[in-house]
Coordinates of C-alpha atoms in Angstrom, one line a residue:
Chain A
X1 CA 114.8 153.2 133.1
X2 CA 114.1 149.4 133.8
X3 CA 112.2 149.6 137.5
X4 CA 109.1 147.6 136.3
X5 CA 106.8 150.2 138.7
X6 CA 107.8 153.8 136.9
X7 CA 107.1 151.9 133.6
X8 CA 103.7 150.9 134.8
X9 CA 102.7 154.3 135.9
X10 CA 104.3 155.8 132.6
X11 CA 102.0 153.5 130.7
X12 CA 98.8 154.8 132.7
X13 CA 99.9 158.5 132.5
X14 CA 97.4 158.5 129.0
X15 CA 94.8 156.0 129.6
X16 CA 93.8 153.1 131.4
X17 CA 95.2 149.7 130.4
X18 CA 94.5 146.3 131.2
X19 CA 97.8 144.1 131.9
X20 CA 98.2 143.3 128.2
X21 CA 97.8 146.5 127.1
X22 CA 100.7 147.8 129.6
X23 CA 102.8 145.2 128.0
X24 CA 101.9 145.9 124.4
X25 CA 102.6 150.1 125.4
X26 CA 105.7 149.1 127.7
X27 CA 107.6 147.0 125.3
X28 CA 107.2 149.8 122.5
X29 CA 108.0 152.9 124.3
X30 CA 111.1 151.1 126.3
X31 CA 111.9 148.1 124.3
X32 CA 111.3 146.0 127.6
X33 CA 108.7 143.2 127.8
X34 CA 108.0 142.7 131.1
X35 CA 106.6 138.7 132.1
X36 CA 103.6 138.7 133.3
X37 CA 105.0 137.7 136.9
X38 CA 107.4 140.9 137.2
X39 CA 103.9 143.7 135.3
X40 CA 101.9 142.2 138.2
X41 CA 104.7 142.1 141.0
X42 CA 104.3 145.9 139.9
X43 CA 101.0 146.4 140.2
X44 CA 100.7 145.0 142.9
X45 CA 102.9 147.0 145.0
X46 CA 101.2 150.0 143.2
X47 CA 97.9 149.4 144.0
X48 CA 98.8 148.9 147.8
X49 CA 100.7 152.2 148.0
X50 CA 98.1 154.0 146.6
X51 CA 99.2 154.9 143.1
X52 CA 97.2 153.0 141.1
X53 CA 93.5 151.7 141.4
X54 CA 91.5 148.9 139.8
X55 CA 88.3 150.5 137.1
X56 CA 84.8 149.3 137.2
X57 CA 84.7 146.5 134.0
X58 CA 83.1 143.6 133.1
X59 CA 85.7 142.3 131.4
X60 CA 88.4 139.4 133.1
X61 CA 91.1 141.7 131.9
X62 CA 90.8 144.2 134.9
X63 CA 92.2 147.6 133.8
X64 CA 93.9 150.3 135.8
X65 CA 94.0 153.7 136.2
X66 CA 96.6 156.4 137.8
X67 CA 95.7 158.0 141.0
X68 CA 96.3 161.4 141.3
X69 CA 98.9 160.4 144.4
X70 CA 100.5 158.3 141.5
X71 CA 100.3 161.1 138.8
X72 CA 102.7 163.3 141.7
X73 CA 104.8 160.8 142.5
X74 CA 105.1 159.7 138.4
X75 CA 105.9 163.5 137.8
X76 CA 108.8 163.6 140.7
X77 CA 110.2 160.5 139.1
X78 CA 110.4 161.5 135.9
X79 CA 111.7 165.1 136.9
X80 CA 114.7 164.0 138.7
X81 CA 115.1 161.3 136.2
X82 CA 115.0 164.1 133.5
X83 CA 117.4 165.8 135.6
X84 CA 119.6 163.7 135.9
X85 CA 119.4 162.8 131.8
X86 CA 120.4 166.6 130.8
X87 CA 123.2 166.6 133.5
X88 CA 125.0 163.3 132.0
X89 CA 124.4 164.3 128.3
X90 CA 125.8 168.0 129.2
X91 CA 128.9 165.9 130.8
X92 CA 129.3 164.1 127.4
X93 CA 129.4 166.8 125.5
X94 CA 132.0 168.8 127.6
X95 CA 134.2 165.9 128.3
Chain B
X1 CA 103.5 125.2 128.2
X2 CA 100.0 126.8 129.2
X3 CA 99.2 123.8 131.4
X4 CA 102.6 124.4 133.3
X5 CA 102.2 128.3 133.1
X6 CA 98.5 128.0 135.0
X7 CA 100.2 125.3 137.4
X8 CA 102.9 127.4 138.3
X9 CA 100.4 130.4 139.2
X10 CA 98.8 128.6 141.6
X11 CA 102.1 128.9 143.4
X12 CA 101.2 132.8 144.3
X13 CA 99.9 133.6 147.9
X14 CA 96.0 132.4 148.4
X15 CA 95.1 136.0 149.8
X16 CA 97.1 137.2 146.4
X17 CA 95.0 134.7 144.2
X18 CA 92.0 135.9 145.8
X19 CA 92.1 139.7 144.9
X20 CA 94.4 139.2 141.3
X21 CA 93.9 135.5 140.2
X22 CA 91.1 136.1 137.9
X23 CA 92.9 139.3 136.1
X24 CA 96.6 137.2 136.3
X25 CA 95.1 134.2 134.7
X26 CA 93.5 136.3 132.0
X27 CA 96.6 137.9 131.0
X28 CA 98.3 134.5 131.0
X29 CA 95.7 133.7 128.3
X30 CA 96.9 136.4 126.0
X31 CA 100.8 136.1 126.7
X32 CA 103.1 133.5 124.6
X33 CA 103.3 130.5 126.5
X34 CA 107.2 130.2 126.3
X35 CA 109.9 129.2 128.7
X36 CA 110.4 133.2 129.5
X37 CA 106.8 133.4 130.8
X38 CA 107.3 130.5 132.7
X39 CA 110.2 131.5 134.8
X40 CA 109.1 134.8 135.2
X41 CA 105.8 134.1 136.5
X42 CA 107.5 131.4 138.6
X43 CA 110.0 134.5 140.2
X44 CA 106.9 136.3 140.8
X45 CA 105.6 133.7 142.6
X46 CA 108.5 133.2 144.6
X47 CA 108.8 136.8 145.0
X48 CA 105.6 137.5 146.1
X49 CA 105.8 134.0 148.3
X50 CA 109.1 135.6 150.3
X51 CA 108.0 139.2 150.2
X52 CA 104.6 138.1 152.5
X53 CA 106.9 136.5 155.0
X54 CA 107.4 138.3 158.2
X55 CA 111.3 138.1 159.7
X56 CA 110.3 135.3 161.5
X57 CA 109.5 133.2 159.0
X58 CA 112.6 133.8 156.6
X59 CA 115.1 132.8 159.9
X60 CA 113.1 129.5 160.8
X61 CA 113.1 128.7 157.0
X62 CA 117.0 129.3 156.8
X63 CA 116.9 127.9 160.1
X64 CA 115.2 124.6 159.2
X65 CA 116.9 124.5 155.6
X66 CA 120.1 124.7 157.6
X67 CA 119.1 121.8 159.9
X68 CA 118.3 119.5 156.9
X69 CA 121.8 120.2 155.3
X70 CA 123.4 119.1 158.8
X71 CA 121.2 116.0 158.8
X72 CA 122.1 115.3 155.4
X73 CA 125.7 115.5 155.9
X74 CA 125.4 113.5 159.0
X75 CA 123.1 110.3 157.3
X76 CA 126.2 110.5 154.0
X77 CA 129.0 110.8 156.5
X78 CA 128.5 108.1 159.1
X79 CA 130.4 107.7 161.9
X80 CA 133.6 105.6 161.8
X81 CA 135.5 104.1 164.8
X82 CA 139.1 102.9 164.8
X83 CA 140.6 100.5 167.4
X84 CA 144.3 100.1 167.3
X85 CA 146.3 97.4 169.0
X86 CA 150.4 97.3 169.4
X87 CA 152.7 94.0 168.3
X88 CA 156.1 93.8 169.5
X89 CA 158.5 92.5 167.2
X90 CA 161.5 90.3 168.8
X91 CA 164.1 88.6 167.2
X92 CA 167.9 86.8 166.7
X93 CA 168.1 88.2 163.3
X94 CA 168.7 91.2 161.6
X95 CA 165.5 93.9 161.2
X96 CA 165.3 93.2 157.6
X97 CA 164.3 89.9 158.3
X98 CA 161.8 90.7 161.0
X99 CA 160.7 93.1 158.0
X100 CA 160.6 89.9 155.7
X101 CA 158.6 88.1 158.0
X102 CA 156.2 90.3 159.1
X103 CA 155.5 91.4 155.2
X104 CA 154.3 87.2 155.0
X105 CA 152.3 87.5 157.7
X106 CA 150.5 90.7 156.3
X107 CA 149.5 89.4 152.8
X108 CA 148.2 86.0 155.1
X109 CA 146.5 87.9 157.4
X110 CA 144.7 90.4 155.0
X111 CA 144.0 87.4 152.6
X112 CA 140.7 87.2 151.0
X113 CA 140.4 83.8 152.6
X114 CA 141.4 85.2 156.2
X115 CA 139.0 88.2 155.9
X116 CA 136.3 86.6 154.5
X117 CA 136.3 84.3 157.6
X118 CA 136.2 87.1 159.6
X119 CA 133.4 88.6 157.8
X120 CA 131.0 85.7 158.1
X121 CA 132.4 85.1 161.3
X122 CA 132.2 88.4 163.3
X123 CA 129.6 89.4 161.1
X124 CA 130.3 92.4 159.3
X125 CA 128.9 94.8 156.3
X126 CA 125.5 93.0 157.5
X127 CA 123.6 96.0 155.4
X128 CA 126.3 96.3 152.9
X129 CA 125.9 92.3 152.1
X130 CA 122.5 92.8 149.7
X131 CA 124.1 95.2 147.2
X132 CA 128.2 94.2 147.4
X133 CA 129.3 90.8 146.5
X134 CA 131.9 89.3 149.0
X135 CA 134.9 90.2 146.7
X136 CA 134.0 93.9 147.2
X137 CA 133.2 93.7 150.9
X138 CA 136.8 92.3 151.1
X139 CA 138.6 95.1 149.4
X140 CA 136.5 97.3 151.4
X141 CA 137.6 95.7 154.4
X142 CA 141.2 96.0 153.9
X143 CA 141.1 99.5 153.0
X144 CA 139.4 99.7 156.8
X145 CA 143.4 97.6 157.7
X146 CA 146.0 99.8 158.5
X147 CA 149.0 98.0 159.4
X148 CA 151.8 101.3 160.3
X149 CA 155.0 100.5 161.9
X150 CA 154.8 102.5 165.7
X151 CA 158.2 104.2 165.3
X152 CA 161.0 104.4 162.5
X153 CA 163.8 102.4 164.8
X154 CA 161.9 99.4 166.1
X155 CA 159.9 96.7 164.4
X156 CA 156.8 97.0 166.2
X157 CA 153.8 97.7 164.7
X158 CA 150.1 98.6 165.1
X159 CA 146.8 97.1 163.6
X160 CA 144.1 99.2 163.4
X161 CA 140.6 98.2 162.2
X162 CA 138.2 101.0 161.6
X163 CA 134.2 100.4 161.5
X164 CA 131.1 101.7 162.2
X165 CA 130.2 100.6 165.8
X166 CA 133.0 100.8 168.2
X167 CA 132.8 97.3 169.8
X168 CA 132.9 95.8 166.7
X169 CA 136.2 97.9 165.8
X170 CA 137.7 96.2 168.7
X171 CA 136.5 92.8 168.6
X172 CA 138.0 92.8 165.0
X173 CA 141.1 94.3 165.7
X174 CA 141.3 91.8 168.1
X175 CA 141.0 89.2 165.8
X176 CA 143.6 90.5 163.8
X177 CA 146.2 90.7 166.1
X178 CA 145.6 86.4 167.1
X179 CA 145.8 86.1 163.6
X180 CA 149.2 87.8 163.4
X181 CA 149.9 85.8 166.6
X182 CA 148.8 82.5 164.4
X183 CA 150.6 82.9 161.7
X184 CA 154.3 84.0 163.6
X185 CA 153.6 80.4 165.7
X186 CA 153.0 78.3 162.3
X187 CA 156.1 80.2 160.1
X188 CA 159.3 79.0 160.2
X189 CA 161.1 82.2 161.7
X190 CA 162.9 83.2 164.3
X191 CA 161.0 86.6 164.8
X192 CA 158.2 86.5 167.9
X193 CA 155.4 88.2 168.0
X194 CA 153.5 89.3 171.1
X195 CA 150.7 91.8 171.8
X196 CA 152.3 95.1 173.4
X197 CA 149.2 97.2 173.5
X198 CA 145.5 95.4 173.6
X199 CA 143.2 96.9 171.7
X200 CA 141.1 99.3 172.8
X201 CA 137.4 100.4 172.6
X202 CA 137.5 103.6 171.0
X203 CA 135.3 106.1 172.8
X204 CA 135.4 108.8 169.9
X205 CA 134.4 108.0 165.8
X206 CA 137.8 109.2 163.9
X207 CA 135.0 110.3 161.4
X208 CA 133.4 112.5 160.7
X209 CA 134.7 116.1 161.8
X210 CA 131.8 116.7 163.4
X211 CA 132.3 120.3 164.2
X212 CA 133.4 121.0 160.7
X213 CA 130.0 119.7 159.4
X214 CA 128.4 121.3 162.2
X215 CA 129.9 124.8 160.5
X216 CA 129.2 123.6 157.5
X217 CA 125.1 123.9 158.6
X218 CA 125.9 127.3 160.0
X219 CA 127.5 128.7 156.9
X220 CA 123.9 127.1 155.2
X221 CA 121.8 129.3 157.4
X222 CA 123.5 132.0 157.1
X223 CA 123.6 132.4 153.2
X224 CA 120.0 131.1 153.1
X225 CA 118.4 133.6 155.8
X226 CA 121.1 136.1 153.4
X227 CA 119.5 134.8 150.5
X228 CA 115.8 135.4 151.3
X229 CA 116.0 138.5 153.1
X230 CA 117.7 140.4 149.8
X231 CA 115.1 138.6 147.6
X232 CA 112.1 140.0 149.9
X233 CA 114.0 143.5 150.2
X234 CA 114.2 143.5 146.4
X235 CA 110.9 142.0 145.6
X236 CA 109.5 145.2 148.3
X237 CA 111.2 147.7 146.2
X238 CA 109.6 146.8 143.1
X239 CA 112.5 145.3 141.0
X240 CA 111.5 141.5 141.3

């Protein structure tokens, strides 16, 4: 799973997070550092389709948080993903 | 690093730097200024830069970057004209001697002292003059000299000067051929010379192959409106 925007909305499924943060969370649950450029290519996109929004803060680091449009289409994702995980590592073992 | 990194982000869209800049620069503060930030933040610039343009805009960029490589080939392949006149060769003795004879009056004729006359004198290389000395104008010149026999059974030959304006090609070529005419009257030979074909003025350059440079644009466009239209279908998609 490397598409910068499911790892984004997996890093908001338990909290919100400021950019950093996501990086800091994405890097250790996928091993992937995402730039800065590519984490807010991401967010972005996310925020204009409705997945994401920006928190009231104070702070210059703005944080995120999941929409509940975003939640659904996180948990369809990672479904079929999960679904298509089981059915490769069934292959595997029956090959 | 920083200073380049904060630099580079200036190079997102001004409606994108209005709603994120303050958040994007914050982050940038935290982040290890490397190289790997660097070009990353520069692709999302880029990404973000192609992925605002409308259809439009992606063809008269690839349409215009195509344009410049056509202009560019044209102002590094300038046009060349060749003029060719025809000598008849006649003579009492046998065609090796003809071949003899007209071999002198080559290596006279194509002399650095012959063409350096004609140099000065019909004023050529006039921009070349400033940055070649005159030895190097002369070997350019007579790599511009062809001097090709016009068929494999008879000793008559053709001079052909090439150059950049066509009048000039002839005037030269001209000159060339009263040279050769110059030198058979002062050499003790009994082969004549006389000028079969006149030069002409040569309507078309010989160079460049202007339709292939012409193709060479297209094929630009093409794999540049190619180019930007999978970057902005990737950057849309969320892999960028």
């Amino acid at each position: 799973m490397s598409d910068p925007s499911l790892l984004v909305l997996s890093s908001l499924a338990d909290g919100d997070k400021h950019g950093y943060a996501m990086m800091e969370d994405i890097e250790r649950f996928s091993g992937l550092r995402l730039g800065p450029g590519t984490l807010y290519g991401a967010i972005t996109r996310l925020e204009q389709r409705g997945w994401i929004r920006p928190v009231a803060s104070d702070d210059r680091r703005q944080p995120y948080t999941l929409t509940s449009a975003g939640r659904e289409y996180l948990k369809d994702q990672l479904e079929n993903l999960d679904r298509v995980v089981k059915s490769g590592l069934k292959r595997l073992r029956h090959a | 690093m920083s200073r380049v990194i904060r630099f580079i982000a200036r190079l997102y869209p001004l409606a994108w730097r209005r709603r994120y800049g303050v958040e994007f620069d914050a982050l940038l503060e935290d982040v290890r200024p490397d190289g790997r930030t660097a070009a990353d933040v520069f692709g999302g610039a880029i990404a973000m830069q192609i992925g605002n343009w409308k259809s439009w805009g992606i063809l008269a960029v690839a349409a215009l970057f195509g344009a410049a490589v056509i202009a560019g080939l044209f102002v590094a392949n300038p046009k060349v004209y060749a003029s060719k006149a025809v000598l008849k060769v006649e003579g009492q003795g046998s065609p090796h001697d003809s071949l003899d004879a007209i071999n002198t009056m080559v290596t006279k004729v194509e002399g650095p002292a012959g063409l350096a006359e004609l140099i000065t004198t019909d004023n050529l290389y006039v921009s070349e003059r400033s940055r070649m000395t005159l030895a190097e104008l002369i070997e350019q010149m007579k790599k511009r000299i062809h001097i090709t026999p016009v068929a494999p059974s008879a000793a008559d030959f053709a001079v052909v000067f090439e150059y950049s304006d066509p009048r000039v090609a002839q005037k030269v070529t001209q000159d060339l051929a009263v040279r050769f005419l110059g030198e058979n009257g002062v050499a003790n030979t009994s082969t004549t010379l006389s000028i079969l074909d006149p030069p002409m003025l040569p309507q078309s350059p010989i160079r460049p192959n202007e339709p292939l440079l012409a193709g060479l644009g297209a094929a630009c466009f093409l794999l540049m409106w190619g180019a930007l239209s999978v970057v902005r279908r990737i950057a849309a998609r969320g892999h960028a």
